[in-house]
Short mmCIF file of N, CA, C and O in Angstrom, two decimals:
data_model
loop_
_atom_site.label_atom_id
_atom_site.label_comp_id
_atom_site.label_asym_id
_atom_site.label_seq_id
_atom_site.Cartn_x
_atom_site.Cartn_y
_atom_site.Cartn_z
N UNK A 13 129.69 130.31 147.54
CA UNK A 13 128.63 129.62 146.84
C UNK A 13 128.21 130.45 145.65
O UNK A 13 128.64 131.60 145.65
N UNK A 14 127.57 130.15 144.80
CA UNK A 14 128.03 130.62 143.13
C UNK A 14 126.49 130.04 143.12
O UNK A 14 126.00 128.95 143.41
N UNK A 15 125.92 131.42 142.61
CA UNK A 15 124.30 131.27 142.17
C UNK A 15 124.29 130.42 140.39
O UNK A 15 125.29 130.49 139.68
N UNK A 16 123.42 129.93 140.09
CA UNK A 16 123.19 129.54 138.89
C UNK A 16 121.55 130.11 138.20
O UNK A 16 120.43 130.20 138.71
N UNK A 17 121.91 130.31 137.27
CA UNK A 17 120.30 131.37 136.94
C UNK A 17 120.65 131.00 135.41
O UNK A 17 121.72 130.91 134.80
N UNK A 18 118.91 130.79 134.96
CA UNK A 18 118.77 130.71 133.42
C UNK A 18 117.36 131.50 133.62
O UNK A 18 116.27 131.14 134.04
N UNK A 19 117.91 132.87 133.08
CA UNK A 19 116.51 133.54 132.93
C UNK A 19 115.56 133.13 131.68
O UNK A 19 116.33 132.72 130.82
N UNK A 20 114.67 133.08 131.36
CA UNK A 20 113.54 133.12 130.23
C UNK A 20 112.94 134.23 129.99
O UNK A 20 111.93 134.25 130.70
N UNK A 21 113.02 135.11 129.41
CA UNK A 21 112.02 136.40 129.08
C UNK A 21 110.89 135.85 128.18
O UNK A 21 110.90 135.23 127.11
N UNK A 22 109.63 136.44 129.23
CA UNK A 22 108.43 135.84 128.32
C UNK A 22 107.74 137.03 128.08
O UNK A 22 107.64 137.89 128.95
N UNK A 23 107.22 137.16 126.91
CA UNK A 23 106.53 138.42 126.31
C UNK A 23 105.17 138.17 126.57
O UNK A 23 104.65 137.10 126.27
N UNK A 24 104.48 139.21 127.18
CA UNK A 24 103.12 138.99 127.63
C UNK A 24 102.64 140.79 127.17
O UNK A 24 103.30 141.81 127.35
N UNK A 25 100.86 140.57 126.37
CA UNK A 25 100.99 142.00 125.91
C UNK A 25 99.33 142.55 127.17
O UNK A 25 98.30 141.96 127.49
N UNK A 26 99.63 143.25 127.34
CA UNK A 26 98.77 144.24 127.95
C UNK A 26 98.22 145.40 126.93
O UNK A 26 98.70 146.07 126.02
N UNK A 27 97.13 145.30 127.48
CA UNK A 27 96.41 147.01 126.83
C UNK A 27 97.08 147.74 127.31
O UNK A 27 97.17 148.74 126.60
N UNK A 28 97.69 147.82 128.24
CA UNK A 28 98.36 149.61 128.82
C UNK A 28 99.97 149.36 128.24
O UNK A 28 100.80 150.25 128.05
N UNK A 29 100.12 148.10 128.06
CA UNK A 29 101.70 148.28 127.58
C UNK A 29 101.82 148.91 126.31
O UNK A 29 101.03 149.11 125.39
N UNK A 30 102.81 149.12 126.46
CA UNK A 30 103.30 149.69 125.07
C UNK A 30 103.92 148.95 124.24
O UNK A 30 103.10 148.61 123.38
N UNK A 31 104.94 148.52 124.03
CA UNK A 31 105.82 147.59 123.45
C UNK A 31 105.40 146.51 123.77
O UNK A 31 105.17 146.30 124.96
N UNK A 32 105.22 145.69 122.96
CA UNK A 32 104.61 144.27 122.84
C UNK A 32 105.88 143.22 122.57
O UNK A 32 106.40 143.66 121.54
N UNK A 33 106.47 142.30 122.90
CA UNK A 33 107.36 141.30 122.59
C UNK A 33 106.86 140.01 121.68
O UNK A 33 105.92 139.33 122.10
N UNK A 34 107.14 139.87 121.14
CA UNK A 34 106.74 139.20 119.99
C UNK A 34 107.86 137.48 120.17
O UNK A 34 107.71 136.45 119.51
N UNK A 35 108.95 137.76 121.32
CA UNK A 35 110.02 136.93 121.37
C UNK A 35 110.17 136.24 122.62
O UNK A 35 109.76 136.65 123.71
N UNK A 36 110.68 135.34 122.44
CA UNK A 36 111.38 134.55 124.28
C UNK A 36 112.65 134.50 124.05
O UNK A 36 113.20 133.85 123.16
N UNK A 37 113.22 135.27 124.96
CA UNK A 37 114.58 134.97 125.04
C UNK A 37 115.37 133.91 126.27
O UNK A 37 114.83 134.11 127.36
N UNK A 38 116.16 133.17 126.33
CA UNK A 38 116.45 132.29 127.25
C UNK A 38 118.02 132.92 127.22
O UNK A 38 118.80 132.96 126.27
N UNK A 39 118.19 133.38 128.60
CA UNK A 39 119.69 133.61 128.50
C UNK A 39 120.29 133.38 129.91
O UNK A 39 119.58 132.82 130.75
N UNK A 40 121.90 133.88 130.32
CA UNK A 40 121.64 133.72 132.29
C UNK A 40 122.73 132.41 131.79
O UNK A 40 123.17 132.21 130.66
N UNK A 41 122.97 131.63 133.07
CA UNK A 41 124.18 130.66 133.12
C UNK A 41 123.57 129.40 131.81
O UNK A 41 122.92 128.43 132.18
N UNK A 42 123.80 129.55 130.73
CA UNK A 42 123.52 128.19 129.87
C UNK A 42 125.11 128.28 128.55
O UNK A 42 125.64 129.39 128.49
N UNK A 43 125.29 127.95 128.28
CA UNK A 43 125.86 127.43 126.94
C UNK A 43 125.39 127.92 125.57
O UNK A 43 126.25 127.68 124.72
N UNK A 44 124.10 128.65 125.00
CA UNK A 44 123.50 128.71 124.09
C UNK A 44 122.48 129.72 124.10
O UNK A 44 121.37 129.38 123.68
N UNK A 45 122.66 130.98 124.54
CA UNK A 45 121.29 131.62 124.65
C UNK A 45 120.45 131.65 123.40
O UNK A 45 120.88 131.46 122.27
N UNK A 46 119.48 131.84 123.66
CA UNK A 46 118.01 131.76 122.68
C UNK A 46 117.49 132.72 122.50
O UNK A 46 117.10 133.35 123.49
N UNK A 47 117.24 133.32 120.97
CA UNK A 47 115.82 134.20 121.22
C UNK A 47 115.42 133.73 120.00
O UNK A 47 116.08 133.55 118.97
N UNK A 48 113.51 133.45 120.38
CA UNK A 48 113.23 132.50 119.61
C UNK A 48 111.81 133.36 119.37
O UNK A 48 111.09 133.70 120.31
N UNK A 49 111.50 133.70 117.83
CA UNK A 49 109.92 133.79 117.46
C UNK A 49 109.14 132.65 117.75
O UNK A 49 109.52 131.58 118.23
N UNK A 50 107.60 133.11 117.30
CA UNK A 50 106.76 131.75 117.33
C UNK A 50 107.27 130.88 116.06
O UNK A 50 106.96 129.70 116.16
N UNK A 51 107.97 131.21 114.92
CA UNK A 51 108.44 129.64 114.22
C UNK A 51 109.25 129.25 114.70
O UNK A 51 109.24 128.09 114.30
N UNK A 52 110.36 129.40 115.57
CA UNK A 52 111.39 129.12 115.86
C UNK A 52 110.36 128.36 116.90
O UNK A 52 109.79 127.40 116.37
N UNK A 53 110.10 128.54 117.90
CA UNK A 53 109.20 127.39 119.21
C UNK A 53 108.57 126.48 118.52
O UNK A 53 108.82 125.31 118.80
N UNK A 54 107.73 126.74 117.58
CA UNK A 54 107.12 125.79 116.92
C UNK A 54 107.93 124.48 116.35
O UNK A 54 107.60 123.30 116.46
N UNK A 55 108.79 124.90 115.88
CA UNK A 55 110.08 124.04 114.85
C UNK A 55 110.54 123.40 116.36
O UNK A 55 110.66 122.18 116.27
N UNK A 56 110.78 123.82 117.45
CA UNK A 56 111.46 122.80 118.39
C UNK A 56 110.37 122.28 119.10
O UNK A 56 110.66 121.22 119.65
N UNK A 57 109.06 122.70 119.30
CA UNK A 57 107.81 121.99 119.82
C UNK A 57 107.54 120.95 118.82
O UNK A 57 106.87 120.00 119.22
N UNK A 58 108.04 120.92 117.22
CA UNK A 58 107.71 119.70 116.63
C UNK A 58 108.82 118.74 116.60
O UNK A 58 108.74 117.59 116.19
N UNK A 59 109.90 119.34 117.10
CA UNK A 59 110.87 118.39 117.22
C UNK A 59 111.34 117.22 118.77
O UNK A 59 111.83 116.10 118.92
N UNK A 60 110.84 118.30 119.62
CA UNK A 60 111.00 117.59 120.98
C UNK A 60 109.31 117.40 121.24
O UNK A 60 109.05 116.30 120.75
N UNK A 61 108.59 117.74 121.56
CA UNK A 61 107.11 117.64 121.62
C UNK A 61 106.42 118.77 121.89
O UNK A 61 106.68 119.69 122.67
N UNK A 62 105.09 118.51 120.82
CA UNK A 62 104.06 119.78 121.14
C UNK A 62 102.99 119.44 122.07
O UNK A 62 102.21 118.49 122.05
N UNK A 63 103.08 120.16 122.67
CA UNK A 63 102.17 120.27 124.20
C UNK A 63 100.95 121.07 123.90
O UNK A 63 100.92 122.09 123.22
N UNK A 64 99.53 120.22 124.74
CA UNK A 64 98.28 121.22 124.51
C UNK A 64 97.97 121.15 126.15
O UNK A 64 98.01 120.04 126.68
N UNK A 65 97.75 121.96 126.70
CA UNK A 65 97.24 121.97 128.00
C UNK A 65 95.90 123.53 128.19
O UNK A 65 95.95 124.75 128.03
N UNK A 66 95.21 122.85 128.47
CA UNK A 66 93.71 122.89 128.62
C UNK A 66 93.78 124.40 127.42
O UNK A 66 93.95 125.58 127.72
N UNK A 67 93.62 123.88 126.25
CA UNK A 67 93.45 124.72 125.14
C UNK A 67 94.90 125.27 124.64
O UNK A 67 94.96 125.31 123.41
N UNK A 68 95.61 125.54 125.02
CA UNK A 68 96.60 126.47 124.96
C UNK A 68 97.93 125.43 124.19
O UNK A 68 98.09 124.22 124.36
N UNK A 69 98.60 126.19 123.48
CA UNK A 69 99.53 125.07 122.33
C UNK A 69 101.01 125.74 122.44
O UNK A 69 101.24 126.86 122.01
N UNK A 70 102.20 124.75 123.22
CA UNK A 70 102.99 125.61 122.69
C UNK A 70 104.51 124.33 122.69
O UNK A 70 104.63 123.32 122.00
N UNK A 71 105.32 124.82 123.56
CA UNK A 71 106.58 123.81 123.59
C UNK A 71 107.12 123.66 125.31
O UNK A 71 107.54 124.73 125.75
N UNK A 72 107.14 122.85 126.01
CA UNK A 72 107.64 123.03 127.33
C UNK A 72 108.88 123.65 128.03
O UNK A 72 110.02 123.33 127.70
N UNK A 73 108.62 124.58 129.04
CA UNK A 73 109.80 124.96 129.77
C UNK A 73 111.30 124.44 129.56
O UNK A 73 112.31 125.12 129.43
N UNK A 74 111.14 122.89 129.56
CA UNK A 74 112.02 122.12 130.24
C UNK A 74 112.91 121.71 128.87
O UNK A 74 114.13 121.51 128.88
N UNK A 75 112.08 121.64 127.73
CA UNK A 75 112.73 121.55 126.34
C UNK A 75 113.73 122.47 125.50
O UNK A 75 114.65 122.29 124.71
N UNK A 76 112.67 124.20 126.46
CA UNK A 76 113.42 124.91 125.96
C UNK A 76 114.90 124.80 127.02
O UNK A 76 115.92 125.16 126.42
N UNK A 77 115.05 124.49 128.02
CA UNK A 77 116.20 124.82 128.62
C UNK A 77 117.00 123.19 128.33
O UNK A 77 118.16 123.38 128.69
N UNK A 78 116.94 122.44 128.08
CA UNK A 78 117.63 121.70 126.92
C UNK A 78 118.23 122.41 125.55
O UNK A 78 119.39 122.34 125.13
N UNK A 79 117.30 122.99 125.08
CA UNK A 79 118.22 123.71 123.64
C UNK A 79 119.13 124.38 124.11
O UNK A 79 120.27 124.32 123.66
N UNK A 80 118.75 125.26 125.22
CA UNK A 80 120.05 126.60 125.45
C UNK A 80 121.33 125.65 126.73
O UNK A 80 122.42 126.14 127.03
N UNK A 81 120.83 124.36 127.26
CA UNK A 81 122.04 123.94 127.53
C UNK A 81 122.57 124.44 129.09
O UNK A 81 123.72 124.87 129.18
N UNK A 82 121.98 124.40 129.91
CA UNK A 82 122.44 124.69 131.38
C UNK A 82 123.75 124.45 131.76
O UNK A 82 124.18 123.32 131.99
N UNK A 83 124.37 125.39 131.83
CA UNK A 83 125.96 125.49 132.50
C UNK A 83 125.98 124.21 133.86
O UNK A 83 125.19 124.16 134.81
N UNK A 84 126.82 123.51 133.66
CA UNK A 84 127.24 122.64 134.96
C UNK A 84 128.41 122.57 135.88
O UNK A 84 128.60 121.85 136.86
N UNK A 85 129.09 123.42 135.39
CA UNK A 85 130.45 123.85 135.57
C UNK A 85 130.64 122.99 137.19
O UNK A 85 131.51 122.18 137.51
N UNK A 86 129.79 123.38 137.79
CA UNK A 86 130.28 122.66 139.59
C UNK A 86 129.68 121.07 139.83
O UNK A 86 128.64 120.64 139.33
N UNK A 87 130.51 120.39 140.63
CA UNK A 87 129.57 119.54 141.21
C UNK A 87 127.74 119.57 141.69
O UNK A 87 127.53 120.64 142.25
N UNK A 88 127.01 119.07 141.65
CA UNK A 88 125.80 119.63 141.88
C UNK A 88 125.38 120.85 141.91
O UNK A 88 124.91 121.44 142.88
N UNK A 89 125.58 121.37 140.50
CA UNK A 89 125.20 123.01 139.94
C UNK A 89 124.03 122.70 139.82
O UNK A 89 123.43 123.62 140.37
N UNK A 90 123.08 121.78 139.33
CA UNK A 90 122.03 121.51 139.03
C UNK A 90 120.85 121.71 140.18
O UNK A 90 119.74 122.16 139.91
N UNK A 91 121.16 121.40 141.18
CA UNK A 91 120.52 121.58 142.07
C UNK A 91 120.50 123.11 142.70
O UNK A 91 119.55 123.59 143.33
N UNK A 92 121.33 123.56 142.50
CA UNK A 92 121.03 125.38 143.04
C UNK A 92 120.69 126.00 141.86
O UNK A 92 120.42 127.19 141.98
N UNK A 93 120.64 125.46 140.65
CA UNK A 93 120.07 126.15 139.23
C UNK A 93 118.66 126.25 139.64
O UNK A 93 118.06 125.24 140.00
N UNK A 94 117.82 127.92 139.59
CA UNK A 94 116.81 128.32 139.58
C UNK A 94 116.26 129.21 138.26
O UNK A 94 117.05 130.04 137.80
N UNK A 95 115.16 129.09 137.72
CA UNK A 95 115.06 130.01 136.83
C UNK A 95 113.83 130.79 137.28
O UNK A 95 112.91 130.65 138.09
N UNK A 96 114.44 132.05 136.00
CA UNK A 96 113.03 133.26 136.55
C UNK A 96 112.42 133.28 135.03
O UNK A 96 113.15 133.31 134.03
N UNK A 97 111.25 133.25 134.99
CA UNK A 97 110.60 133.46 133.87
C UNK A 97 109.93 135.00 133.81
O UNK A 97 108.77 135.13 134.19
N UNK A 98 110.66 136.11 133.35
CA UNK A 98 110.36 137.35 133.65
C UNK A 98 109.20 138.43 132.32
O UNK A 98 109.63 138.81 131.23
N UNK A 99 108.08 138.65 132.70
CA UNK A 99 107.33 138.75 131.76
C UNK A 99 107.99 140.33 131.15
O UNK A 99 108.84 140.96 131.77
N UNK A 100 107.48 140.72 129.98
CA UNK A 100 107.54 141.99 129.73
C UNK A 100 106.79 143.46 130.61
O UNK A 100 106.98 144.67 130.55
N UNK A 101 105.88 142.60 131.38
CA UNK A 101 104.57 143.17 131.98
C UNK A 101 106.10 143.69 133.73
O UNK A 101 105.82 144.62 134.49
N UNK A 102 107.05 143.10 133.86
CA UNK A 102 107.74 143.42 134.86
C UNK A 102 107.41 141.86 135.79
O UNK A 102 108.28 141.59 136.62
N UNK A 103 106.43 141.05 135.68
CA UNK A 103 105.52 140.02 136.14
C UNK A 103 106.57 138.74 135.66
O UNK A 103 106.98 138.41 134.55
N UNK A 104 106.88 137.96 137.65
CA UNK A 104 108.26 137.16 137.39
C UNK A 104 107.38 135.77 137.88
O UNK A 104 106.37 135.84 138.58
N UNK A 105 107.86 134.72 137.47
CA UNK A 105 107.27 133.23 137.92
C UNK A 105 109.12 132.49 138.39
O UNK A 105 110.11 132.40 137.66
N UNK A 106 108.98 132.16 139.56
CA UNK A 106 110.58 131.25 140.19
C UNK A 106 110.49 129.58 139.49
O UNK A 106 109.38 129.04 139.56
N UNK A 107 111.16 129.12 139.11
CA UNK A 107 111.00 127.69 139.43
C UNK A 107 112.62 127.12 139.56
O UNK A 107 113.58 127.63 138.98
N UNK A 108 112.66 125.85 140.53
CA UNK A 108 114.07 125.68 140.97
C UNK A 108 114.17 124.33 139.86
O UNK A 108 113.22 123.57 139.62
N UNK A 109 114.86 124.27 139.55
CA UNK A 109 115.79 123.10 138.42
C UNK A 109 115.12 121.62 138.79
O UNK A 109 114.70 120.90 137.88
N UNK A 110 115.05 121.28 140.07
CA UNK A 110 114.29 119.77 140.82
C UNK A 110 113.26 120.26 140.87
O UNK A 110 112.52 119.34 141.22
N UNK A 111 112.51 121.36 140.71
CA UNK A 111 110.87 121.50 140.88
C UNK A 111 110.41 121.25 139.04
O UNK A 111 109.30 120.79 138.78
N UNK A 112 111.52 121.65 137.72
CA UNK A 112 111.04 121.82 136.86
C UNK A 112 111.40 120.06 136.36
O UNK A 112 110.57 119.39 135.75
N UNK A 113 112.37 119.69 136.63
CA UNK A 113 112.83 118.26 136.34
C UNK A 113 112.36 116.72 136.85
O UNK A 113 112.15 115.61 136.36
N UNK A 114 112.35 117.30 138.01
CA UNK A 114 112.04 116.29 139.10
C UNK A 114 110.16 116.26 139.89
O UNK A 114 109.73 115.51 140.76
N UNK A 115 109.70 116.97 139.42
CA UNK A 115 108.35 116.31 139.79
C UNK A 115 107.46 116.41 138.39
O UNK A 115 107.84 116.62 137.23
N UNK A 116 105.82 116.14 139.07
CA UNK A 116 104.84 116.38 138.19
C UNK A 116 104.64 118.14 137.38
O UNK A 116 104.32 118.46 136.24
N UNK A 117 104.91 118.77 138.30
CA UNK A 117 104.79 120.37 137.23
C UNK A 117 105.86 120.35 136.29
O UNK A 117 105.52 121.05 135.34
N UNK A 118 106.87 119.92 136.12
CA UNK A 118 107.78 120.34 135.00
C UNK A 118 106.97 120.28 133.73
O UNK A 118 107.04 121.25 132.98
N UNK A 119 106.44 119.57 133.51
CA UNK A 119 106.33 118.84 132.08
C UNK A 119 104.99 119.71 131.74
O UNK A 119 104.68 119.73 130.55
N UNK A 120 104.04 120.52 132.77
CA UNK A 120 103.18 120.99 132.75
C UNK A 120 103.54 122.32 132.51
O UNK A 120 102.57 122.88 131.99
N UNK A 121 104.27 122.93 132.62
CA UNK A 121 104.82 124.36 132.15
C UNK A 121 105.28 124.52 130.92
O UNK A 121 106.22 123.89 130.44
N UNK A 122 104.58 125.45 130.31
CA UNK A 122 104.42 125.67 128.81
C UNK A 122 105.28 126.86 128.05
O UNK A 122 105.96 127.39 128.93
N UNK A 123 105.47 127.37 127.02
CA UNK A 123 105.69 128.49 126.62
C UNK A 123 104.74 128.43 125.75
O UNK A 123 105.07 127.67 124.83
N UNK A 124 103.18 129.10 125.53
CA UNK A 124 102.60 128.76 125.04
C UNK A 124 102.53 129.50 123.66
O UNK A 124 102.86 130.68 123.77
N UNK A 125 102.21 129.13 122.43
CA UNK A 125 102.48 130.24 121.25
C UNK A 125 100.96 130.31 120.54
O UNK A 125 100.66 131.18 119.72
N UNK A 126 99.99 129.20 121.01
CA UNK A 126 98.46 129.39 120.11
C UNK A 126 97.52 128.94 121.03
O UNK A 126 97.94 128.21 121.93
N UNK A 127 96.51 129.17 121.01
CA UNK A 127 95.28 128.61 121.62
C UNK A 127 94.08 128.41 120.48
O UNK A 127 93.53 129.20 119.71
N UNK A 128 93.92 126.72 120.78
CA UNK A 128 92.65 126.32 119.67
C UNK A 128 93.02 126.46 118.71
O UNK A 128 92.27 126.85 117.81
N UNK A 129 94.31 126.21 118.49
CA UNK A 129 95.25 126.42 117.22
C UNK A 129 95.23 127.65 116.22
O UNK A 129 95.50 127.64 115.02
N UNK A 130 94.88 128.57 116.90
CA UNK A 130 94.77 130.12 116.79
C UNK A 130 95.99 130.79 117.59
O UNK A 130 96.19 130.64 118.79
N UNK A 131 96.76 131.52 116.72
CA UNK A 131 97.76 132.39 117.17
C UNK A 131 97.33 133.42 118.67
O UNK A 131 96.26 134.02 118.77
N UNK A 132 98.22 133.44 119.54
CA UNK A 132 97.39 133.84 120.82
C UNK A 132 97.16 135.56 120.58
O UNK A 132 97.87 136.49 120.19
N UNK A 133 96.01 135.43 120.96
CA UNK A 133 95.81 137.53 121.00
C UNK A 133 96.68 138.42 122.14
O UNK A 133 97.52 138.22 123.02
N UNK A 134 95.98 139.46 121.56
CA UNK A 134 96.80 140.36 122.57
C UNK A 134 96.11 140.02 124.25
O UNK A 134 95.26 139.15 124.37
N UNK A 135 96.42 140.52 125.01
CA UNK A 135 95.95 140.29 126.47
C UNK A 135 96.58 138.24 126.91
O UNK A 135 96.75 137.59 127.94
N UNK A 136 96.66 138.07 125.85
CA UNK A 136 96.68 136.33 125.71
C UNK A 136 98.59 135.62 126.55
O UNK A 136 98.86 134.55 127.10
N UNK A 137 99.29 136.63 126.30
CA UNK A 137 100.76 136.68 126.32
C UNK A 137 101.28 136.16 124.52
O UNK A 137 101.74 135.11 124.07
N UNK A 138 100.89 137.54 123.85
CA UNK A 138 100.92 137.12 122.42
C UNK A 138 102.66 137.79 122.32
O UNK A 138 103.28 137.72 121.26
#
């Protein structure tokens, strides 16, 4: 059995961190890896849809793993496809492929890039 993984690196900044990420990278079993600034999210949040959820502005999970293209190589690969959204902070979030596609949270998971249409601060996951 043959794992399927599309990691997301999400940059989140801390006061104690040091290095701050400024980027999301989407890489792991897809067709297309990504590393994308905030114009680059923005430009595909205005192209597939921009999302506001309770203040916060950015482009959805599920859009970005459309651009980079999920490997299908097996019969029902889709269904053992899990992703890790791994912060810079070391700080990981799971979600399985039918939890991000197939119910109500998909569409609710964000990559968020502004709040109140203000570029997000530090502590913010800027």
């Amino acid at each position: 059995m043959r794992l399927w993984l599309a990691a997301l690196m999400l940059a989140v900044a801390l006061p104690a961190l040091a290095q701050v990420s400024m980027r999301v990278r989407v890489t792991g079993e897809v067709q297309r890896e990504l590393t994308l600034g905030v114009e680059e999210l923005r430009t595909i949040a205005l192209r597939r849809a921009f999302v506001k959820e309770r203040g916060y502005g950015g482009v959805r999970l599920v859009d970005l793993l459309q651009e980079a293209d999920i490997r299908q190589d097996a019969r029902h690969a889709l269904r053992r496809t899990y992703v890790v959204a791994t912060a810079t902070d070391g700080f990981q979030a799971v979600f399985s492929w039918g939890e991000l596609f197939n119910t109500p949270i998909g569409p609710g998971v964000i990559v968020a890039f502004e709040r109140d249409g203000a570029p997000l601060r530090d502590g913010e996951g800027r």
